[in-house]
Amino acid sequence: MNRRRRKRLLVMVSGNAANSRDGMGTARKECESGAALGGESRSEDIQEKMADYLNELALKSDIQTYVTEKMSTDLIQMIHGNNSLTGRAASKALVLISSYAPNIKTLIDVGIIQLMTEKMFTWKIAHKPKNAEEDFVTILVNILHSGVDPESIQVNRHGHTMASEYFICNIISMLKNSVSYELNINLINILTWLSNLQKLVSRVKSVIKETKAIQTIAEFLNSEHDELTIASTELLIMLTSHMGHAIAEELCKIQGQPESLIGILDSNQIQIDRKRAVCLNLLAKLPHQNLTVNLALLHNGTVPAILERIKKIQRGEAMVSSWTRVYLEGLVGTLVRFTSTIHEPDILHMARQQNLSSVLTGLVQMNAGSEEVQRLALLGLEKLSSESINLTIKHPETTKTRKGRRNFNFNCFCMREKAGRYGRVEVHICPVHRGECSSNTFCLLEAKAVQGLVSSLESENDGVVETAVAAISTLLDDRVDLERSVAVLCEADALKRVMGVLRDRQEGRVWEKTLWVIERFLEGGGERSATEISGERILPKALVGAFHHGDGRIRAVAERITRKLNQMPASQRVL
């Protein structure tokens, strides 16, 4: 191309909007005259250079809009042509144009999406233009990121849309057959974007399950390209609530997984970056009760490494980054997952050896700057505490409930004697579990966790409050000494905090669990608890709400509370 023509094309794409409009018309005439004077090859040469200039120059937004309106059809025709170089230059120009969100509607209107997808999904390997797939998929990603409803974008003449199973199946097919990590990243991003839409996530999950694509996506976790690993991990996290066990099983089939998600276990340096934080959160969000994952992590020695890294972050020895909070949440979530399979002998042994109840108590009490860490630690304590009644060592003289002992110091364990190897020895008897408790039984009293649980009831985070109420509920189980357990909780000012939860949250699961806790306080707390509960102004409204809107279980709880309050002497009722 001579200097004069080069200059005129530069004016066309980089001048102001008015000059560009004149330049566009001139450029089109040049293409037409070039075809007449120099034949088809001359026209394609001019078109290729025009598209190259559109791609190489940083176009201003007003110029981009004009180019989109006037040149999209020409660029599409260039893609339709048989010249691969011209088509490649045109697709690169369309990538640039699609990166500017206001251009998306025009591209859709001129049929660019249908053209691209029909070509992508029908290309034979031998006739596939180099890098064309990458450009087309990048344009699709740009379109999705613009916020356009995928159900409104038709991808072929048969009426399929970007939200259809046809489209999703073909994207997955490309993913399985692609060796380009850049293309794979964008294909993963398309699936992630569709999965992020509530109305489409079940469809994406269904297609992924039918096509057995989980294995392909999971294998990307071992990729040497961090960006691909991160994109794949984020997609798997999004799908865990829908197909978590399938992901867990596939993950365990891959060499080096799942322990590699934690990082280098024997390293003294903690690498806190986006990749490691995201990978840890995948482990934390996979179903906690999946024994295959838990045993794989345990037998590969991950627990000591997790605990050491938590301690280093607590002591401020780890290099702080913007991903430190997410990284810590992943560590704690991965540790807590073991508490859901505490019945497994190897995991039980590990939890006792590492004094897991004490570790989690420390996490509840520490100021980690993360409510999720607190919630996870409370969840772990709930799971461990629910096993305490089965693990405590019973003694015959403590199996019966002893009523009327109101002066018992409930913050301490009472002493009993038992026969030992060298004569009789004194043992601690737990007032709640009525047996010999220790760190091996995960007793909340032994771990000095009760005050932390009660304090957590004042959190503004619903998840923290709900797990705190659930953990406290394990101390009010039918199998414990209810009277003494209520006394322990009352000394920690739990009843007042529980009533505060009822005032602040008048619906949802927290509200339902709180009503159950109140009913247990009435059952085991005597006149003092009954008087305090009956004096709560919000209680009548809560009971009416339970009768009208609760399920059968919560209505039964409300009925028991009402019956117990009605049994109180009239002189003691505040309401």
Short mmCIF file of C-alpha atoms in Angstrom, two decimals, residues 81-553:
data_model
loop_
_atom_site.label_atom_id
_atom_site.label_comp_id
_atom_site.label_asym_id
_atom_site.label_seq_id
_atom_site.Cartn_x
_atom_site.Cartn_y
_atom_site.Cartn_z
CA GLY A 81 -14.45 -15.12 2.53
CA ASN A 82 -12.01 -17.87 1.67
CA ASN A 83 -8.89 -15.84 2.46
CA SER A 84 -7.70 -16.92 5.91
CA LEU A 85 -5.43 -13.89 6.37
CA THR A 86 -8.25 -11.47 5.63
CA GLY A 87 -10.60 -13.39 7.92
CA ARG A 88 -8.03 -13.41 10.72
CA ALA A 89 -7.48 -9.64 10.42
CA ALA A 90 -11.23 -9.06 10.47
CA SER A 91 -11.76 -11.25 13.56
CA LYS A 92 -8.98 -9.39 15.41
CA ALA A 93 -10.69 -6.10 14.58
CA LEU A 94 -13.99 -7.47 15.89
CA VAL A 95 -12.29 -8.50 19.14
CA LEU A 96 -11.21 -4.88 19.60
CA ILE A 97 -14.67 -3.57 18.74
CA SER A 98 -16.44 -6.05 21.08
CA SER A 99 -14.27 -4.95 24.03
CA TYR A 100 -16.26 -1.68 24.09
CA ALA A 101 -19.64 -2.55 25.68
CA PRO A 102 -21.80 -0.01 23.75
CA ASN A 103 -20.85 -1.80 20.51
CA ILE A 104 -22.31 -5.14 21.57
CA LYS A 105 -25.91 -4.46 20.49
CA THR A 106 -24.78 -3.47 17.00
CA LEU A 107 -22.68 -6.62 16.66
CA ILE A 108 -25.65 -8.74 17.71
CA ASP A 109 -28.00 -6.94 15.33
CA VAL A 110 -25.76 -7.49 12.29
CA GLY A 111 -25.58 -11.24 13.03
CA ILE A 112 -21.98 -11.55 14.15
CA ILE A 113 -22.80 -14.08 16.92
CA GLN A 114 -24.68 -16.48 14.70
CA LEU A 115 -21.95 -16.32 12.05
CA MET A 116 -19.15 -16.99 14.54
CA THR A 117 -20.82 -19.85 16.40
CA GLU A 118 -21.93 -21.63 13.23
CA LYS A 119 -18.36 -21.46 11.94
CA MET A 120 -16.79 -22.53 15.26
CA PHE A 121 -19.08 -25.49 15.79
CA THR A 122 -18.78 -26.84 12.22
CA TRP A 123 -15.08 -26.26 11.43
CA LYS A 124 -13.11 -29.31 10.42
CA ILE A 125 -9.68 -29.53 12.02
CA ALA A 126 -7.92 -29.37 8.66
CA HIS A 127 -9.79 -26.22 7.60
CA LYS A 128 -9.69 -24.41 10.94
CA PRO A 129 -8.04 -20.96 10.52
CA LYS A 130 -5.17 -20.37 12.93
CA ASN A 131 -6.20 -18.43 16.07
CA ALA A 132 -9.70 -17.78 14.71
CA GLU A 133 -11.28 -19.81 17.52
CA GLU A 134 -9.47 -17.74 20.16
CA ASP A 135 -10.77 -14.51 18.61
CA PHE A 136 -14.34 -15.76 18.28
CA VAL A 137 -14.46 -17.09 21.86
CA THR A 138 -12.98 -13.82 23.16
CA ILE A 139 -15.79 -11.95 21.41
CA LEU A 140 -18.35 -14.27 23.08
CA VAL A 141 -16.77 -13.58 26.48
CA ASN A 142 -16.92 -9.82 25.84
CA ILE A 143 -20.60 -10.12 24.90
CA LEU A 144 -21.45 -12.04 28.08
CA HIS A 145 -19.50 -9.58 30.22
CA SER A 146 -21.54 -6.73 28.73
CA GLY A 147 -24.57 -8.00 30.63
CA VAL A 148 -26.67 -9.08 27.65
CA ASP A 149 -29.17 -11.84 28.47
CA PRO A 150 -27.73 -15.02 26.84
CA GLU A 151 -31.25 -16.29 26.25
CA SER A 152 -31.81 -13.38 23.84
CA ILE A 153 -28.77 -14.15 21.66
CA GLN A 154 -29.41 -16.63 18.83
CA VAL A 155 -26.41 -18.73 17.83
CA ASN A 156 -27.74 -20.58 14.77
CA ARG A 157 -30.59 -20.61 12.29
CA HIS A 158 -32.44 -23.30 14.25
CA GLY A 159 -33.23 -20.95 17.13
CA HIS A 160 -30.68 -22.13 19.69
CA THR A 161 -29.40 -19.41 22.03
CA MET A 162 -26.31 -18.88 24.17
CA ALA A 163 -28.31 -20.32 27.07
CA SER A 164 -29.25 -23.53 25.23
CA GLU A 165 -27.90 -27.01 25.85
CA TYR A 166 -26.73 -27.01 22.23
CA PHE A 167 -24.44 -24.04 22.88
CA ILE A 168 -23.16 -25.36 26.23
CA CYS A 169 -22.47 -28.84 24.75
CA ASN A 170 -20.44 -27.35 21.92
CA ILE A 171 -18.44 -25.13 24.30
CA ILE A 172 -17.60 -28.21 26.38
CA SER A 173 -16.68 -30.16 23.24
CA MET A 174 -14.26 -27.39 22.25
CA LEU A 175 -12.85 -27.44 25.79
CA LYS A 176 -12.17 -31.17 25.63
CA ASN A 177 -10.38 -30.90 22.28
CA SER A 178 -8.45 -27.67 22.78
CA VAL A 179 -4.73 -27.53 23.52
CA SER A 180 -4.53 -23.74 23.71
CA TYR A 181 -4.50 -22.58 27.32
CA GLU A 182 -5.71 -19.10 26.30
CA LEU A 183 -8.70 -20.59 24.47
CA ASN A 184 -9.40 -22.88 27.44
CA ILE A 185 -9.42 -19.94 29.83
CA ASN A 186 -12.10 -18.18 27.79
CA LEU A 187 -14.15 -21.36 27.35
CA ILE A 188 -14.03 -21.87 31.12
CA ASN A 189 -15.03 -18.21 31.60
CA ILE A 190 -18.09 -18.73 29.37
CA LEU A 191 -19.21 -21.70 31.48
CA THR A 192 -18.53 -19.75 34.68
CA TRP A 193 -20.54 -16.79 33.46
CA LEU A 194 -23.52 -19.00 32.54
CA SER A 195 -23.26 -20.87 35.87
CA ASN A 196 -23.42 -17.55 37.67
CA LEU A 197 -26.99 -17.09 36.42
CA GLN A 198 -29.44 -18.79 38.77
CA LYS A 199 -31.79 -19.78 35.95
CA LEU A 200 -28.99 -21.49 34.00
CA VAL A 201 -26.79 -23.13 36.62
CA SER A 202 -28.83 -26.36 36.71
CA ARG A 203 -28.62 -26.59 32.91
CA VAL A 204 -24.85 -26.12 32.92
CA LYS A 205 -24.52 -28.68 35.69
CA SER A 206 -26.66 -31.17 33.79
CA VAL A 207 -24.64 -30.83 30.57
CA ILE A 208 -21.31 -31.04 32.43
CA LYS A 209 -22.50 -34.20 34.15
CA GLU A 210 -23.78 -35.80 30.94
CA THR A 211 -20.61 -34.99 29.00
CA LYS A 212 -18.35 -36.05 31.90
CA ALA A 213 -16.54 -32.73 31.62
CA ILE A 214 -15.65 -32.58 35.34
CA GLN A 215 -12.53 -34.68 34.70
CA THR A 216 -11.34 -32.27 31.99
CA ILE A 217 -11.94 -29.20 34.16
CA ALA A 218 -10.36 -30.82 37.23
CA GLU A 219 -7.22 -31.73 35.26
CA PHE A 220 -6.64 -28.04 34.59
CA LEU A 221 -5.89 -27.66 38.33
CA ASN A 222 -2.46 -29.13 37.56
CA SER A 223 -1.87 -26.67 34.71
CA GLU A 224 1.41 -24.78 34.63
CA HIS A 225 -0.58 -21.68 33.68
CA ASP A 226 -1.88 -20.04 36.88
CA GLU A 227 -4.66 -18.17 35.09
CA LEU A 228 -6.13 -21.42 33.75
CA THR A 229 -5.87 -23.06 37.17
CA ILE A 230 -7.65 -20.11 38.80
CA ALA A 231 -10.42 -20.00 36.18
CA SER A 232 -11.04 -23.77 36.47
CA THR A 233 -11.02 -23.67 40.27
CA GLU A 234 -13.52 -20.81 40.38
CA LEU A 235 -15.88 -22.72 38.08
CA LEU A 236 -15.62 -25.84 40.26
CA ILE A 237 -16.33 -23.76 43.38
CA MET A 238 -19.45 -22.42 41.71
CA LEU A 239 -20.61 -25.97 40.96
CA THR A 240 -19.82 -27.53 44.38
CA SER A 241 -23.28 -26.86 45.82
CA HIS A 242 -24.83 -28.72 42.86
CA MET A 243 -22.41 -31.59 42.21
CA GLY A 244 -19.85 -31.40 45.00
CA HIS A 245 -19.43 -35.15 45.52
CA ALA A 246 -18.86 -35.77 41.78
CA ILE A 247 -16.17 -33.07 41.78
CA ALA A 248 -14.58 -34.55 44.90
CA GLU A 249 -14.42 -38.05 43.44
CA GLU A 250 -12.90 -36.86 40.15
CA LEU A 251 -10.40 -34.69 42.00
CA CYS A 252 -9.10 -37.67 43.96
CA LYS A 253 -8.41 -39.57 40.71
CA ILE A 254 -5.91 -36.94 39.53
CA GLN A 255 -2.26 -37.42 40.41
CA GLY A 256 -1.17 -35.13 43.22
CA GLN A 257 -4.67 -34.11 44.17
CA PRO A 258 -6.32 -32.99 46.37
CA GLU A 259 -3.30 -32.26 48.57
CA SER A 260 -1.63 -30.10 45.89
CA LEU A 261 -4.38 -27.51 46.33
CA ILE A 262 -2.83 -26.63 49.69
CA GLY A 263 0.58 -25.93 48.15
CA ILE A 264 4.04 -27.23 48.97
CA LEU A 265 3.60 -28.96 52.32
CA ASP A 266 7.21 -28.96 53.48
CA SER A 267 7.87 -25.30 52.66
CA ASN A 268 8.56 -22.88 55.49
CA GLN A 269 7.42 -20.01 53.30
CA ILE A 270 3.70 -19.36 53.01
CA GLN A 271 2.80 -18.37 49.46
CA ILE A 272 -0.33 -16.24 49.76
CA ASP A 273 -1.61 -15.29 46.34
CA ARG A 274 -4.84 -15.54 44.41
CA LYS A 275 -4.14 -19.01 43.06
CA ARG A 276 -3.41 -20.55 46.45
CA ALA A 277 -6.33 -18.77 48.14
CA VAL A 278 -8.81 -19.90 45.49
CA CYS A 279 -7.53 -23.49 45.52
CA LEU A 280 -7.85 -23.72 49.29
CA ASN A 281 -11.38 -22.41 49.12
CA LEU A 282 -12.29 -25.20 46.70
CA LEU A 283 -11.17 -27.71 49.35
CA ALA A 284 -13.13 -25.82 52.00
CA LYS A 285 -16.32 -25.81 49.92
CA LEU A 286 -16.35 -29.40 48.70
CA PRO A 287 -18.86 -31.45 50.78
CA HIS A 288 -17.31 -31.78 54.22
CA GLN A 289 -18.74 -35.24 54.72
CA ASN A 290 -16.90 -36.64 51.67
CA LEU A 291 -14.69 -39.22 53.32
CA THR A 292 -12.59 -39.87 50.21
CA VAL A 293 -11.27 -36.30 50.16
CA ASN A 294 -10.80 -36.15 53.93
CA LEU A 295 -8.79 -39.36 54.09
CA ALA A 296 -6.68 -38.35 51.08
CA LEU A 297 -5.81 -35.07 52.80
CA LEU A 298 -5.15 -36.79 56.12
CA HIS A 299 -2.91 -39.55 54.75
CA ASN A 300 -0.85 -37.05 52.74
CA GLY A 301 0.09 -35.15 55.90
CA THR A 302 -1.80 -31.93 55.21
CA VAL A 303 -3.15 -31.33 58.72
CA PRO A 304 0.17 -30.33 60.40
CA ALA A 305 0.91 -28.00 57.47
CA ILE A 306 -2.55 -26.39 57.76
CA LEU A 307 -2.20 -25.88 61.51
CA GLU A 308 1.30 -24.43 61.16
CA ARG A 309 0.16 -21.94 58.55
CA ILE A 310 -2.81 -20.86 60.65
CA LYS A 311 -0.46 -20.27 63.60
CA LYS A 312 1.95 -18.23 61.46
CA ILE A 313 -0.88 -16.01 60.24
CA GLN A 314 -2.13 -15.60 63.82
CA ARG A 315 1.36 -14.63 64.97
CA GLY A 316 1.79 -12.23 62.06
CA GLU A 317 4.72 -14.18 60.61
CA ALA A 318 3.17 -14.58 57.16
CA MET A 319 3.63 -11.95 54.49
CA VAL A 320 0.35 -10.04 54.30
CA SER A 321 -1.35 -9.70 50.92
CA SER A 322 -4.80 -8.81 49.63
CA TRP A 323 -5.57 -12.53 49.61
CA THR A 324 -4.58 -13.26 53.22
CA ARG A 325 -8.16 -13.25 54.53
CA VAL A 326 -9.41 -15.57 51.77
CA TYR A 327 -6.36 -17.80 52.27
CA LEU A 328 -7.03 -18.09 56.01
CA GLU A 329 -10.70 -18.88 55.36
CA GLY A 330 -9.58 -21.68 53.04
CA LEU A 331 -7.19 -23.09 55.64
CA VAL A 332 -9.83 -23.06 58.39
CA GLY A 333 -12.53 -24.43 56.09
CA THR A 334 -10.24 -27.30 55.07
CA LEU A 335 -9.44 -28.05 58.72
CA VAL A 336 -13.10 -27.94 59.74
CA ARG A 337 -14.14 -30.40 57.04
CA PHE A 338 -12.55 -33.20 59.11
CA THR A 339 -15.08 -32.61 61.92
CA SER A 340 -17.91 -33.89 59.69
CA THR A 341 -16.29 -37.34 59.49
CA ILE A 342 -15.04 -37.52 63.08
CA HIS A 343 -16.51 -41.03 63.35
CA GLU A 344 -13.71 -42.39 61.13
CA PRO A 345 -11.00 -43.83 63.44
CA ASP A 346 -7.99 -42.21 61.73
CA ILE A 347 -9.66 -38.80 61.69
CA LEU A 348 -10.76 -39.18 65.33
CA HIS A 349 -7.19 -40.00 66.30
CA MET A 350 -5.89 -36.93 64.44
CA ALA A 351 -8.48 -34.63 66.04
CA ARG A 352 -7.50 -35.86 69.50
CA GLN A 353 -3.78 -35.68 68.78
CA GLN A 354 -4.04 -32.10 67.47
CA ASN A 355 -6.50 -31.03 70.23
CA LEU A 356 -8.83 -29.75 67.52
CA SER A 357 -11.48 -28.40 69.91
CA SER A 358 -8.89 -26.10 71.51
CA VAL A 359 -7.64 -24.93 68.09
CA LEU A 360 -11.16 -24.05 66.96
CA THR A 361 -11.92 -22.32 70.25
CA GLY A 362 -8.89 -20.12 69.71
CA LEU A 363 -10.13 -19.23 66.22
CA VAL A 364 -13.54 -18.23 67.61
CA GLN A 365 -11.93 -15.97 70.16
CA MET A 366 -9.22 -14.43 67.97
CA ASN A 367 -9.83 -11.23 66.05
CA ALA A 368 -9.16 -12.56 62.55
CA GLY A 369 -10.99 -9.79 60.75
CA SER A 370 -13.10 -12.45 59.08
CA GLU A 371 -16.59 -13.46 60.11
CA GLU A 372 -16.29 -16.50 57.84
CA VAL A 373 -13.36 -17.81 59.90
CA GLN A 374 -15.46 -17.40 63.05
CA ARG A 375 -18.44 -19.12 61.42
CA LEU A 376 -16.34 -22.04 60.25
CA ALA A 377 -14.71 -22.48 63.67
CA LEU A 378 -18.14 -22.46 65.34
CA LEU A 379 -19.34 -25.04 62.82
CA GLY A 380 -16.39 -27.27 63.69
CA LEU A 381 -17.08 -26.93 67.42
CA GLU A 382 -20.72 -27.86 66.85
CA LYS A 383 -19.71 -31.04 65.00
CA LEU A 384 -17.17 -32.02 67.64
CA SER A 385 -19.44 -31.21 70.57
CA SER A 386 -22.25 -33.33 69.15
CA GLU A 387 -19.91 -36.33 69.58
CA SER A 388 -18.92 -35.52 73.17
CA ILE A 389 -21.81 -37.41 74.74
CA ASN A 390 -20.68 -40.56 72.87
CA LEU A 391 -17.00 -40.15 73.77
CA THR A 392 -17.24 -39.24 77.45
CA ILE A 393 -16.25 -42.01 79.85
CA LYS A 394 -19.23 -42.87 82.02
CA HIS A 395 -19.01 -43.79 85.70
CA PRO A 396 -21.86 -45.61 87.46
CA GLU A 397 -22.28 -43.06 90.24
CA THR A 398 -22.68 -40.17 87.77
CA THR A 399 -25.23 -41.65 85.37
CA LYS A 400 -28.25 -40.34 87.28
CA THR A 401 -29.27 -36.69 87.21
CA ARG A 402 -28.89 -35.06 90.63
CA LYS A 403 -31.56 -32.47 91.13
CA GLY A 404 -31.59 -29.70 93.67
CA ARG A 405 -27.82 -29.01 93.73
CA ARG A 406 -28.06 -25.33 92.89
CA ASN A 407 -24.82 -24.30 94.57
CA PHE A 408 -22.64 -26.39 92.23
CA ASN A 409 -19.78 -24.41 90.64
CA PHE A 410 -20.58 -25.12 87.01
CA ASN A 411 -17.41 -23.61 85.59
CA CYS A 412 -15.42 -26.41 87.19
CA PHE A 413 -15.55 -30.16 87.03
CA CYS A 414 -16.43 -32.08 90.16
CA MET A 415 -14.02 -34.72 91.42
CA ARG A 416 -14.57 -38.45 91.70
CA GLU A 417 -12.29 -41.35 92.50
CA LYS A 418 -11.75 -44.40 90.34
CA ALA A 419 -9.53 -47.44 90.56
CA GLY A 420 -6.24 -46.97 88.75
CA ARG A 421 -3.15 -49.03 88.07
CA TYR A 422 -1.48 -47.69 91.21
CA GLY A 423 -4.58 -47.41 93.41
CA ARG A 424 -7.51 -45.01 93.35
CA VAL A 425 -7.09 -41.73 91.47
CA GLU A 426 -9.23 -38.62 91.19
CA VAL A 427 -10.96 -37.86 87.87
CA HIS A 428 -12.87 -34.85 86.54
CA ILE A 429 -16.57 -35.44 86.07
CA CYS A 430 -18.29 -33.18 83.56
CA PRO A 431 -21.54 -31.72 84.91
CA VAL A 432 -23.08 -31.66 81.42
CA HIS A 433 -22.06 -35.02 79.99
CA ARG A 434 -22.07 -36.81 83.37
CA GLY A 435 -18.82 -38.57 82.67
CA GLU A 436 -15.07 -38.14 82.43
CA CYS A 437 -14.42 -35.44 79.82
CA SER A 438 -11.12 -34.21 78.40
CA SER A 439 -9.69 -32.83 75.18
CA ASN A 440 -10.18 -36.34 73.79
CA THR A 441 -13.97 -35.99 74.11
CA PHE A 442 -14.14 -32.48 72.55
CA CYS A 443 -16.17 -31.17 75.49
CA LEU A 444 -16.92 -27.45 75.11
CA LEU A 445 -16.51 -26.92 78.84
CA GLU A 446 -13.11 -28.62 78.82
CA ALA A 447 -12.06 -26.46 75.84
CA LYS A 448 -13.32 -23.32 77.67
CA ALA A 449 -15.37 -22.50 74.59
CA VAL A 450 -18.70 -21.58 76.21
CA GLN A 451 -17.93 -17.88 76.68
CA GLY A 452 -16.79 -17.60 73.08
CA LEU A 453 -20.01 -19.21 71.85
CA VAL A 454 -22.13 -16.86 73.92
CA SER A 455 -20.20 -13.78 72.76
CA SER A 456 -20.70 -14.84 69.15
CA LEU A 457 -24.46 -14.45 69.60
CA GLU A 458 -23.96 -10.68 69.43
CA SER A 459 -22.43 -10.82 65.95
CA GLU A 460 -24.19 -8.91 63.18
CA ASN A 461 -23.52 -11.77 60.76
CA ASP A 462 -26.46 -14.20 60.50
CA GLY A 463 -24.18 -17.10 59.62
CA VAL A 464 -22.06 -16.59 62.75
CA VAL A 465 -25.14 -16.32 64.98
CA GLU A 466 -26.77 -19.39 63.46
CA THR A 467 -23.71 -21.59 63.97
CA ALA A 468 -23.25 -20.22 67.51
CA VAL A 469 -26.85 -21.14 68.37
CA ALA A 470 -26.32 -24.58 66.81
CA ALA A 471 -23.16 -25.15 68.86
CA ILE A 472 -24.93 -24.08 72.07
CA SER A 473 -27.76 -26.46 71.18
CA THR A 474 -25.37 -29.41 71.54
CA LEU A 475 -25.21 -28.58 75.26
CA LEU A 476 -29.02 -28.81 75.47
CA ASP A 477 -29.37 -32.24 73.89
CA ASP A 478 -31.78 -34.77 75.40
CA ARG A 479 -28.82 -36.97 76.38
CA VAL A 480 -27.06 -34.40 78.58
CA ASP A 481 -27.83 -33.25 82.11
CA LEU A 482 -30.15 -30.46 81.00
CA GLU A 483 -30.53 -28.77 84.38
CA ARG A 484 -26.80 -28.43 84.92
CA SER A 485 -26.15 -27.50 81.30
CA VAL A 486 -28.66 -24.63 81.51
CA ALA A 487 -26.98 -23.49 84.71
CA VAL A 488 -23.58 -23.46 82.96
CA LEU A 489 -25.00 -21.37 80.12
CA CYS A 490 -26.83 -18.99 82.46
CA GLU A 491 -23.61 -18.25 84.32
CA ALA A 492 -22.15 -17.23 80.97
CA ASP A 493 -25.17 -14.91 80.45
CA ALA A 494 -26.35 -17.03 77.53
CA LEU A 495 -30.09 -16.66 78.10
CA LYS A 496 -29.95 -12.88 77.87
CA ARG A 497 -27.99 -13.09 74.61
CA VAL A 498 -30.36 -15.73 73.21
CA MET A 499 -33.35 -13.46 73.90
CA GLY A 500 -31.45 -10.70 72.13
CA VAL A 501 -31.14 -12.93 69.05
CA LEU A 502 -34.92 -13.48 69.14
CA ARG A 503 -35.50 -9.72 69.20
CA ASP A 504 -33.12 -9.00 66.32
CA ARG A 505 -34.06 -11.90 64.03
CA GLN A 506 -37.75 -12.63 63.77
CA GLU A 507 -37.69 -15.09 60.88
CA GLY A 508 -35.50 -17.68 59.20
CA ARG A 509 -33.46 -20.58 60.49
CA VAL A 510 -31.75 -18.58 63.25
CA TRP A 511 -35.15 -17.60 64.64
CA GLU A 512 -36.37 -21.22 64.58
CA LYS A 513 -33.26 -22.55 66.32
CA THR A 514 -33.48 -19.77 68.92
CA LEU A 515 -37.07 -20.73 69.81
CA TRP A 516 -35.89 -24.32 70.35
CA VAL A 517 -33.08 -23.13 72.66
CA ILE A 518 -35.58 -21.02 74.64
CA GLU A 519 -37.82 -24.05 75.06
CA ARG A 520 -34.86 -26.02 76.45
CA PHE A 521 -34.06 -23.22 78.90
CA LEU A 522 -37.66 -23.35 80.11
CA GLU A 523 -37.39 -27.12 80.50
CA GLY A 524 -34.18 -27.13 82.52
CA GLY A 525 -33.82 -23.64 83.96
CA GLY A 526 -36.47 -23.58 86.64
CA GLU A 527 -38.34 -20.49 87.84
CA ARG A 528 -35.49 -18.06 87.23
CA SER A 529 -35.24 -18.85 83.53
CA ALA A 530 -39.02 -18.97 83.15
CA THR A 531 -39.42 -15.53 84.72
CA GLU A 532 -36.74 -14.01 82.49
CA ILE A 533 -38.21 -15.59 79.36
CA SER A 534 -41.79 -14.59 80.16
CA GLY A 535 -40.67 -11.00 80.58
CA GLU A 536 -39.47 -10.74 76.97
CA ARG A 537 -41.89 -8.47 75.08
CA ILE A 538 -41.12 -9.95 71.66
CA LEU A 539 -41.96 -13.51 72.75
CA PRO A 540 -45.76 -13.38 72.18
CA LYS A 541 -45.23 -12.07 68.65
CA ALA A 542 -42.63 -14.78 67.99
CA LEU A 543 -44.99 -17.50 69.23
CA VAL A 544 -47.88 -16.22 67.10
CA GLY A 545 -45.55 -16.14 64.09
CA ALA A 546 -44.49 -19.73 64.80
CA PHE A 547 -48.11 -20.92 64.98
CA HIS A 548 -49.08 -19.15 61.76
CA HIS A 549 -45.98 -19.51 59.58
CA GLY A 550 -43.85 -22.30 61.06
CA ASP A 551 -43.74 -25.94 59.99
CA GLY A 552 -45.01 -28.76 62.17
CA ARG A 553 -41.76 -28.98 64.13
#
